[in-house]
Short mmCIF file of C-alpha atoms in Angstrom, two decimals:
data_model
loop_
_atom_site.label_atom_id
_atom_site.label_comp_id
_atom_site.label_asym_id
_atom_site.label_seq_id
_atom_site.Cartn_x
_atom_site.Cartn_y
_atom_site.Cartn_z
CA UNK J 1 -28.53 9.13 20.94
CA UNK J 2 -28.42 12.29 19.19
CA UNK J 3 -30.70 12.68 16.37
CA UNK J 4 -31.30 15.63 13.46
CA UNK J 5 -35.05 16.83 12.34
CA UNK J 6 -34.54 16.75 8.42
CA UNK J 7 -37.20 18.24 6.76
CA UNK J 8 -37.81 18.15 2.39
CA UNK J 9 -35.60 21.84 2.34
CA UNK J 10 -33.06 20.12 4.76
CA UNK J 11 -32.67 17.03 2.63
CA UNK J 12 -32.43 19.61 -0.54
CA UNK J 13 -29.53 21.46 1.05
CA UNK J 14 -27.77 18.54 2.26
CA UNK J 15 -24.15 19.66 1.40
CA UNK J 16 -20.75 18.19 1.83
CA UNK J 17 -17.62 19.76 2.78
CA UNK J 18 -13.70 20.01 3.67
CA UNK J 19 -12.11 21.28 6.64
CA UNK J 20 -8.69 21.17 7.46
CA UNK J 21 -9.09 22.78 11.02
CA UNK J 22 -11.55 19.75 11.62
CA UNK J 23 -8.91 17.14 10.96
CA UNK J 24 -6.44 19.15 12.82
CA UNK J 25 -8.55 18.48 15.73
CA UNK J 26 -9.86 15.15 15.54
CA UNK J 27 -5.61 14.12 14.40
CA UNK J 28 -5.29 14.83 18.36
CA UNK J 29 -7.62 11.93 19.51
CA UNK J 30 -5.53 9.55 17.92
CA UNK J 31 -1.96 11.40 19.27
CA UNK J 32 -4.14 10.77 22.63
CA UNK J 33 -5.10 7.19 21.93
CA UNK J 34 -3.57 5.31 19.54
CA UNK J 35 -5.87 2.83 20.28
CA UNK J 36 -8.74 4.13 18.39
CA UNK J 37 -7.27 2.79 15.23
CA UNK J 38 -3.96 1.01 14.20
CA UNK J 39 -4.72 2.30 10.50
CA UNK J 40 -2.98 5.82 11.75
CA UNK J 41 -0.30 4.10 13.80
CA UNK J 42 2.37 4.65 10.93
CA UNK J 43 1.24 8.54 10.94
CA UNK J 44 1.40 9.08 14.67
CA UNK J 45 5.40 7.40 14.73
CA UNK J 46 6.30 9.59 12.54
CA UNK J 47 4.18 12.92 14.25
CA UNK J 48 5.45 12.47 17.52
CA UNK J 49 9.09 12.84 16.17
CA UNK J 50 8.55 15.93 14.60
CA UNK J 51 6.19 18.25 17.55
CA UNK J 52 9.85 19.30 19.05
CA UNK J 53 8.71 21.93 21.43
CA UNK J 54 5.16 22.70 20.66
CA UNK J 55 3.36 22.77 24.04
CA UNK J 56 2.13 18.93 23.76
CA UNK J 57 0.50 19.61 27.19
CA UNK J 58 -1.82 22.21 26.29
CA UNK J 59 -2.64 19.99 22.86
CA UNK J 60 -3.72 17.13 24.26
CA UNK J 61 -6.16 19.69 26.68
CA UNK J 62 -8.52 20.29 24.17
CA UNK J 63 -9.56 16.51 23.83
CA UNK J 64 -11.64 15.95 26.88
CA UNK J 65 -11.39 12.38 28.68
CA UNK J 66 -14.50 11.52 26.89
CA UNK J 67 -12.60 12.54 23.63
CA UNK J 68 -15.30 15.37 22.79
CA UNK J 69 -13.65 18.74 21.36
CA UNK J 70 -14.93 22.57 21.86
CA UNK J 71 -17.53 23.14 19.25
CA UNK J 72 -15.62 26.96 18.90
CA UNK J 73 -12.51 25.04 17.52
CA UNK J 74 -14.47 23.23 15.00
CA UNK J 75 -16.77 26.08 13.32
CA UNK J 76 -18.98 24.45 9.91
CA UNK J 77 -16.98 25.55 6.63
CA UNK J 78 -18.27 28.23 5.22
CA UNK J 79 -17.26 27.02 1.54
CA UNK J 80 -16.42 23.96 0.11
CA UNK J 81 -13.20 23.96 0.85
CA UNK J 82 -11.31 26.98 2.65
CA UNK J 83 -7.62 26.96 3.63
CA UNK J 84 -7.14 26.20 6.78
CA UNK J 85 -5.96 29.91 8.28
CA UNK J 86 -9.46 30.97 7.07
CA UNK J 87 -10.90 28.57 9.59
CA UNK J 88 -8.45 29.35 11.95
CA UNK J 89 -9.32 33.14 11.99
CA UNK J 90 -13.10 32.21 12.87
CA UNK J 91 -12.01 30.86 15.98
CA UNK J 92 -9.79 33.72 16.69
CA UNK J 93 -12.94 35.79 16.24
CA UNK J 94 -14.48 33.19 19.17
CA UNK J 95 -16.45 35.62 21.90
CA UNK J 96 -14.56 34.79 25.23
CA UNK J 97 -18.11 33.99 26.55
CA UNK J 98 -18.27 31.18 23.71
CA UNK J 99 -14.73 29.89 24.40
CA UNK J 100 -15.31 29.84 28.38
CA UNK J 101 -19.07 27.98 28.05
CA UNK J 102 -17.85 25.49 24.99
CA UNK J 103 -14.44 24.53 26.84
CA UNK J 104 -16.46 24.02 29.85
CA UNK J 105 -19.08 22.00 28.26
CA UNK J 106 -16.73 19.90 26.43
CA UNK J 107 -15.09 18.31 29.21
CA UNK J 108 -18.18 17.84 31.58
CA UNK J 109 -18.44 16.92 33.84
CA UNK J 110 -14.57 16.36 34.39
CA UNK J 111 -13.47 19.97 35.12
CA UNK J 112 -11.15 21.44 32.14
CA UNK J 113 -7.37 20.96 32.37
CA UNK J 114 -4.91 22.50 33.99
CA UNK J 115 -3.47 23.92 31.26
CA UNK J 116 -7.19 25.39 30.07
CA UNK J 117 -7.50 27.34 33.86
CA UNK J 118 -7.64 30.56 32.70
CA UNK J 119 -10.33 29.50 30.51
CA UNK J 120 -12.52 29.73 33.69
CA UNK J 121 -11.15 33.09 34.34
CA UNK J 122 -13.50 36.01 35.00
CA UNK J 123 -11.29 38.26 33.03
CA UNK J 124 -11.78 38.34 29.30
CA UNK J 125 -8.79 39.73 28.69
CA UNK J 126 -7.53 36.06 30.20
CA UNK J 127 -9.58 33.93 28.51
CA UNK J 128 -8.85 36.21 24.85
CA UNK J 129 -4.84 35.24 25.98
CA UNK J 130 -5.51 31.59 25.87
CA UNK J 131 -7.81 31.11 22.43
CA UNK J 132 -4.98 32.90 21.18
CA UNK J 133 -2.72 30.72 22.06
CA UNK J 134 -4.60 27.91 21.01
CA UNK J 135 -5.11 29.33 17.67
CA UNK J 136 -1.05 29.81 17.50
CA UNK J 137 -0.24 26.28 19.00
CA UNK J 138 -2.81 24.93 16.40
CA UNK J 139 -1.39 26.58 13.24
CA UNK J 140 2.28 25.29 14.17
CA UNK J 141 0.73 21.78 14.73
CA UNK J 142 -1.34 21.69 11.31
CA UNK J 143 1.62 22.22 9.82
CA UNK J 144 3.91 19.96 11.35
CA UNK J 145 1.47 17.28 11.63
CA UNK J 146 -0.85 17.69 8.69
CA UNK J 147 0.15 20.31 5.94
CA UNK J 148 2.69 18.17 4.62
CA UNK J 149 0.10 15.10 4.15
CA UNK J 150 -2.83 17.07 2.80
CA UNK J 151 -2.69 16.86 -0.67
CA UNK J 152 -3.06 13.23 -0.29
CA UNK J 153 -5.72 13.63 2.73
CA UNK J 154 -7.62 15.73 0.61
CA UNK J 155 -7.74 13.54 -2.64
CA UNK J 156 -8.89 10.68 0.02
CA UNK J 157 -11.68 13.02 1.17
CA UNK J 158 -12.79 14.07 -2.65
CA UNK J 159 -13.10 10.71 -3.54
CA UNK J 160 -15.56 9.67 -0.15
CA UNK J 161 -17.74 12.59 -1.37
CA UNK J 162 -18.25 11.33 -4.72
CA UNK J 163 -18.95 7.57 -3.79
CA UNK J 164 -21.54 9.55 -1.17
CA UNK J 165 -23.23 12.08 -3.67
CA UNK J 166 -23.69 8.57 -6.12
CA UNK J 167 -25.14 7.14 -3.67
CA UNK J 168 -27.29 10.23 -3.23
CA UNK J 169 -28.24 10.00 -6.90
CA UNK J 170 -29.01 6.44 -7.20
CA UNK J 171 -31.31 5.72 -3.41
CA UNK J 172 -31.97 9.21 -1.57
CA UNK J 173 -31.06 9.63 1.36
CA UNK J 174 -31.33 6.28 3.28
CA UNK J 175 -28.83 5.01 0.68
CA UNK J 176 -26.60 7.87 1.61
CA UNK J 177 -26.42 7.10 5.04
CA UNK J 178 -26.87 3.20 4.62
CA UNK J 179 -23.09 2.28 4.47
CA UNK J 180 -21.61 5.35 6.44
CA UNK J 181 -21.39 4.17 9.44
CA UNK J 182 -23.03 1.50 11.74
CA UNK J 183 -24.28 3.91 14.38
CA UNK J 184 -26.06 5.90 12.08
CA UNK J 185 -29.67 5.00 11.35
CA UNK J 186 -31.93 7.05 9.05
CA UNK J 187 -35.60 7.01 10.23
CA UNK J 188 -38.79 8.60 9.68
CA UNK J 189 -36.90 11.65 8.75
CA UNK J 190 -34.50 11.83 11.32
CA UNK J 191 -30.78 11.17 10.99
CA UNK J 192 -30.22 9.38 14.08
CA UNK J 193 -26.35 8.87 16.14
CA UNK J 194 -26.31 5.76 18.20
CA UNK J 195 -23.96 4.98 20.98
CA UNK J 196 -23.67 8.95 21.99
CA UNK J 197 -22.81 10.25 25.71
CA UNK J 198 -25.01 12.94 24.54
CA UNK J 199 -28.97 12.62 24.39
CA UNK J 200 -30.73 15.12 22.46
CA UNK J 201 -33.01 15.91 19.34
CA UNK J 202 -32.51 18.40 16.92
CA UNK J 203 -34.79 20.55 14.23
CA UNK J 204 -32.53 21.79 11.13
CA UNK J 205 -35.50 23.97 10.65
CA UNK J 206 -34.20 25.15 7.18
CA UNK J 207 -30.72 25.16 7.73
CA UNK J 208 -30.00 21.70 6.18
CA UNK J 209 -27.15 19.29 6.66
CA UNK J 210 -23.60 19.53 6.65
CA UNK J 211 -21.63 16.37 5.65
CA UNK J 212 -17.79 16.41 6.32
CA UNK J 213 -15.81 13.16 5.61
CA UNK J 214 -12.87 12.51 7.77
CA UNK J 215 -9.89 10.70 8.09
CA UNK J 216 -9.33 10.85 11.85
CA UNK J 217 -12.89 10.30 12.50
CA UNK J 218 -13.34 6.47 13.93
CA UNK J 219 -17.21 6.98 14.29
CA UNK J 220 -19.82 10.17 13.61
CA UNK J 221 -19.08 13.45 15.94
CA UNK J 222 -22.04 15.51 15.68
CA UNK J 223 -21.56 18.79 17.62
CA UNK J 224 -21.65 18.65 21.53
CA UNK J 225 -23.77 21.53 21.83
CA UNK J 226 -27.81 20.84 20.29
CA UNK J 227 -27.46 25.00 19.31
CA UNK J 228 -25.00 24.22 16.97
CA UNK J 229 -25.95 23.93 13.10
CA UNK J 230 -26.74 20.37 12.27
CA UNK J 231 -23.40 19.02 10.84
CA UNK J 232 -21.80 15.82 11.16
CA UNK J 233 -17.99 14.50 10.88
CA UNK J 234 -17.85 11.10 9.97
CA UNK J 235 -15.54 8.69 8.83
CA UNK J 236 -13.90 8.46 5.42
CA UNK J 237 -13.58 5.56 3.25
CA UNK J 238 -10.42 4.57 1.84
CA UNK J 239 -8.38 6.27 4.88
CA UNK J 240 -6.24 2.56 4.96
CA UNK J 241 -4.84 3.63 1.92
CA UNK J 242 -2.86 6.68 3.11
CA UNK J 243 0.09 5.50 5.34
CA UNK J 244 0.59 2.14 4.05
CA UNK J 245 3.45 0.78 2.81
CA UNK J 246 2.49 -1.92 0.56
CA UNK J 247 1.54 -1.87 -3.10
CA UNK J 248 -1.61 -2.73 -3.99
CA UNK J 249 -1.07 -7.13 -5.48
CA UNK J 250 -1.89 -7.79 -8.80
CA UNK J 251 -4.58 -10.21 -9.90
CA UNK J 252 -1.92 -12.83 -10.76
CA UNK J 253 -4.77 -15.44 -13.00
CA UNK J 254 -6.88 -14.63 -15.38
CA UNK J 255 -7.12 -10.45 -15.16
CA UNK J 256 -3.53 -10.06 -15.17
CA UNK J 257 -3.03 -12.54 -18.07
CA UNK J 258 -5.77 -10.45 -20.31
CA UNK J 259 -5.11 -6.92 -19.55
CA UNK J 260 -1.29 -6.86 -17.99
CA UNK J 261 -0.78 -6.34 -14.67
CA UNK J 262 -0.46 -2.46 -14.34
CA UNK J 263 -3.98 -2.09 -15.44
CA UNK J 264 -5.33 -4.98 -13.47
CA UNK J 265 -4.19 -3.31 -10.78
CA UNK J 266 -6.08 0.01 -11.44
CA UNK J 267 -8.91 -1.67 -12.78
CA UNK J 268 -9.34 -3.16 -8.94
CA UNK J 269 -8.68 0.25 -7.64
CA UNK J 270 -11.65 2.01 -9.36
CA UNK J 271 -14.65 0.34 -7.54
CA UNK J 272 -14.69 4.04 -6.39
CA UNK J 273 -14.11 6.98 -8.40
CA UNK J 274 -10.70 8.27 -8.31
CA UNK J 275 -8.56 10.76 -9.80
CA UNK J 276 -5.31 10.12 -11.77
CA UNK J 277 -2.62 11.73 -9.40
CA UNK J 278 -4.58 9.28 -6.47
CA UNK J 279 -4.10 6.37 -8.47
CA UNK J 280 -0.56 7.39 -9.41
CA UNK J 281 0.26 7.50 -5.52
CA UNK J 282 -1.43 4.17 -5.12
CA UNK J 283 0.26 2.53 -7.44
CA UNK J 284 3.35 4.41 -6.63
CA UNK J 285 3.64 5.30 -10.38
CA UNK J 286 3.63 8.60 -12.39
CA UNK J 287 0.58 10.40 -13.58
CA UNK J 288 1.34 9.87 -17.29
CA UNK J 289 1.52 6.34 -17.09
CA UNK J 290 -1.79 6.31 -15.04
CA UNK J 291 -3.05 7.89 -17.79
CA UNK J 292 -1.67 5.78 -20.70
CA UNK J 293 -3.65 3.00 -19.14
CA UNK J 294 -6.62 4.24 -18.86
CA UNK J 295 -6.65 5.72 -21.75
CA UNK J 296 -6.39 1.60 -23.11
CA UNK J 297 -8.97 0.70 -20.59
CA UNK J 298 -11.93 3.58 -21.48
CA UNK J 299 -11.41 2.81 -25.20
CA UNK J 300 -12.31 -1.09 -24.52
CA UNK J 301 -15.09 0.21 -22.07
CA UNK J 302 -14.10 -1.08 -18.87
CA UNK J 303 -13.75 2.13 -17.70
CA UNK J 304 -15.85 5.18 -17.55
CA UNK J 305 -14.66 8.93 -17.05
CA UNK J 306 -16.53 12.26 -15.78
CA UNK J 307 -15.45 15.60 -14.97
CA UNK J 308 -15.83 16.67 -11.02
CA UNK J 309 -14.29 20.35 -10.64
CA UNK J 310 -10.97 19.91 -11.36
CA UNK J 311 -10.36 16.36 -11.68
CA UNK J 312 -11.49 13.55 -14.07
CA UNK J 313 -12.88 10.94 -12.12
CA UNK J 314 -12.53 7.45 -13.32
CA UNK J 315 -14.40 4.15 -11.97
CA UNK J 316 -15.15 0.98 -12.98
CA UNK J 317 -17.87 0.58 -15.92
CA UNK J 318 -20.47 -2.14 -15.47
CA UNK J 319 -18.17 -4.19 -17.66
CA UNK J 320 -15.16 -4.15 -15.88
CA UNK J 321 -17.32 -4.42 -12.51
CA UNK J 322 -18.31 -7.95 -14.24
CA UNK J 323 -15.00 -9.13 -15.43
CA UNK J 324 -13.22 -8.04 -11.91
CA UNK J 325 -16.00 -9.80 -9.79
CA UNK J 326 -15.75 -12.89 -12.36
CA UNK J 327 -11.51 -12.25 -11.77
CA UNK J 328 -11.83 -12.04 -7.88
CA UNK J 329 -14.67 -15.18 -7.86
CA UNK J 330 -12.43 -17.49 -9.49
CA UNK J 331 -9.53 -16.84 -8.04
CA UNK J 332 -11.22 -17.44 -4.51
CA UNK J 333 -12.68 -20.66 -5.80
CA UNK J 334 -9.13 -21.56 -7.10
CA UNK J 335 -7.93 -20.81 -4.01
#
């Protein structure tokens, strides 16, 4: 079990955050093992089509057998959400001390790869060679393997972290991490991971807690190293909603018959909230005629709307919660 010290000033600087490095690296534990979840099966057919001659070998290095990753690959954010060569040029600024102990430590106590050798390598001028080539082999995989699907990623991310911060708002922090995951527990003022190779406790001591939702993630992946910054990945809601190919189905009773299918469907979508362009690509529809509904269903008040950065949210009011639970009841009873 690992577990973080959260003091009142930790809980207060709580933060959440997007990395695109981070789901660079965690994409490779399911090119590794496809086991870990058939959700990303669809994603990792079409990957392995497209890494032509990137050095696969080296790749798959980085995730140890125990699928841990180098803490120096996966630096915290430093904003909310940087692009991903400004996260790539921290780790290029990696001491070759750091890259040497963290490469080591990851894979312990299996010794590293053959393709990582030279990260054991006296010379820094060796070890500088291969986080270079890392970082290189890295960029051209990010953007043959995730560039192209991070738009959508991202909006799937967005809307995590406002289901989380309501949560936040409404029960503190043990509602926060309530419904995250099952091997977290909070206790006593300690965030606690379950079911971790690792054993250790951890003081934030001031410097809070950093939150980043991911889709690759199939459980919480604090750092391996207790020096690092608290921060934990964890994994995303809503992630089954990225590669699949169905549409969402219709209420086809009572819901459908009062409001018309199209905004049956969305008013089913918004038990979280969600954006317009995600709801378009849900629905498979376009943005304007997102938008003409729920225009139609905030007027009637089943709907209710609020401004987060650049997007209006949208999610169900406690109205339309009612009349889809009443919906979804009867047409299980029916059924």
């Amino acid at each position: 079990m690992i577990s973080f010290v959260l003091g009142v000033e930790d809980l207060a600087d709580t933060r959440f955050a997007l990395s695109p490095l981070h789901e660079t690296l965690f994409s490779l534990r399911v090119l590794q093992d496809p086991g870990l979840s058939a959700l990303h099966l669809p994603w990792r057919r079409s990957v392995l089509g497209r890494l032509g001659t990137l050095d696969t070998g080296l790749l798959m290095s980085l995730v140890a057998q125990r699928r841990t990753l180098p803490d120096f690959l996966t630096p915290n954010p430093t904003s909310f959400a940087p692009a991903f060569e400004e996260e790539l040029s921290v780790v290029r600024q990696a001491s070759c001390a750091r890259v040497r102990h963290d490469l080591l430590l990851a894979h312990a106590p299996d010794p590293v790869p053959e393709a990582l050798r030279d990260a054991t390598a006296a010379e820094d001028a060796t070890v500088a060679r291969l986080r270079n080539s890392i970082c290189d082999l890295l960029r051209q995989y990010w953007e043959v393997a995730i560039e192209p699907m991070w738009p959508q990623m991202r909006l799937v991310l967005e809307a995590d972290m406002t289901y989380r911060a309501r949560r936040l708002a409404l029960g503190g922090a043990r509602l926060l991490f309530a419904d995250m995951h099952p091997n977290l527990r909070w206790h006593g003022g300690e965030l606690r991971v379950h079911k971790m190779i690792s054993r250790h406790r951890v003081a934030a001591a001031g410097r809070g807690l950093l939150l980043l939702p991911s889709v690759f993630a199939h459980k919480p992946a604090p750092p391996v190293s207790r020096d690092e910054p608290p921060s934990l990945v964890y994994p995303s809601r809503g992630v089954a909603t990225l590669w699949g190919s169905e549409m969402p189905t219709a209420d086809p009773t009572a819901l459908a018959s009062l409001l018309g299918a199209p905004r049956a469907r969305l008013l089913s979508l918004l038990e979280e909230p969600l954006p317009t362009a995600e709801l378009a690509r849900r629905l498979r529809v376009t943005p304007s005629a997102v938008s003409q509904h729920l225009r139609v269903l905030h007027s009637t008040g089943l709907v209710t709307r609020a401004r987060d950065g650049r997007h209006v949210l949208y999610r169900r009011s406690t109205l339309g919660d009612q009349l889809a639970t009443t919906a979804t009841r009867s047409r299980t009873h029916n059924g």
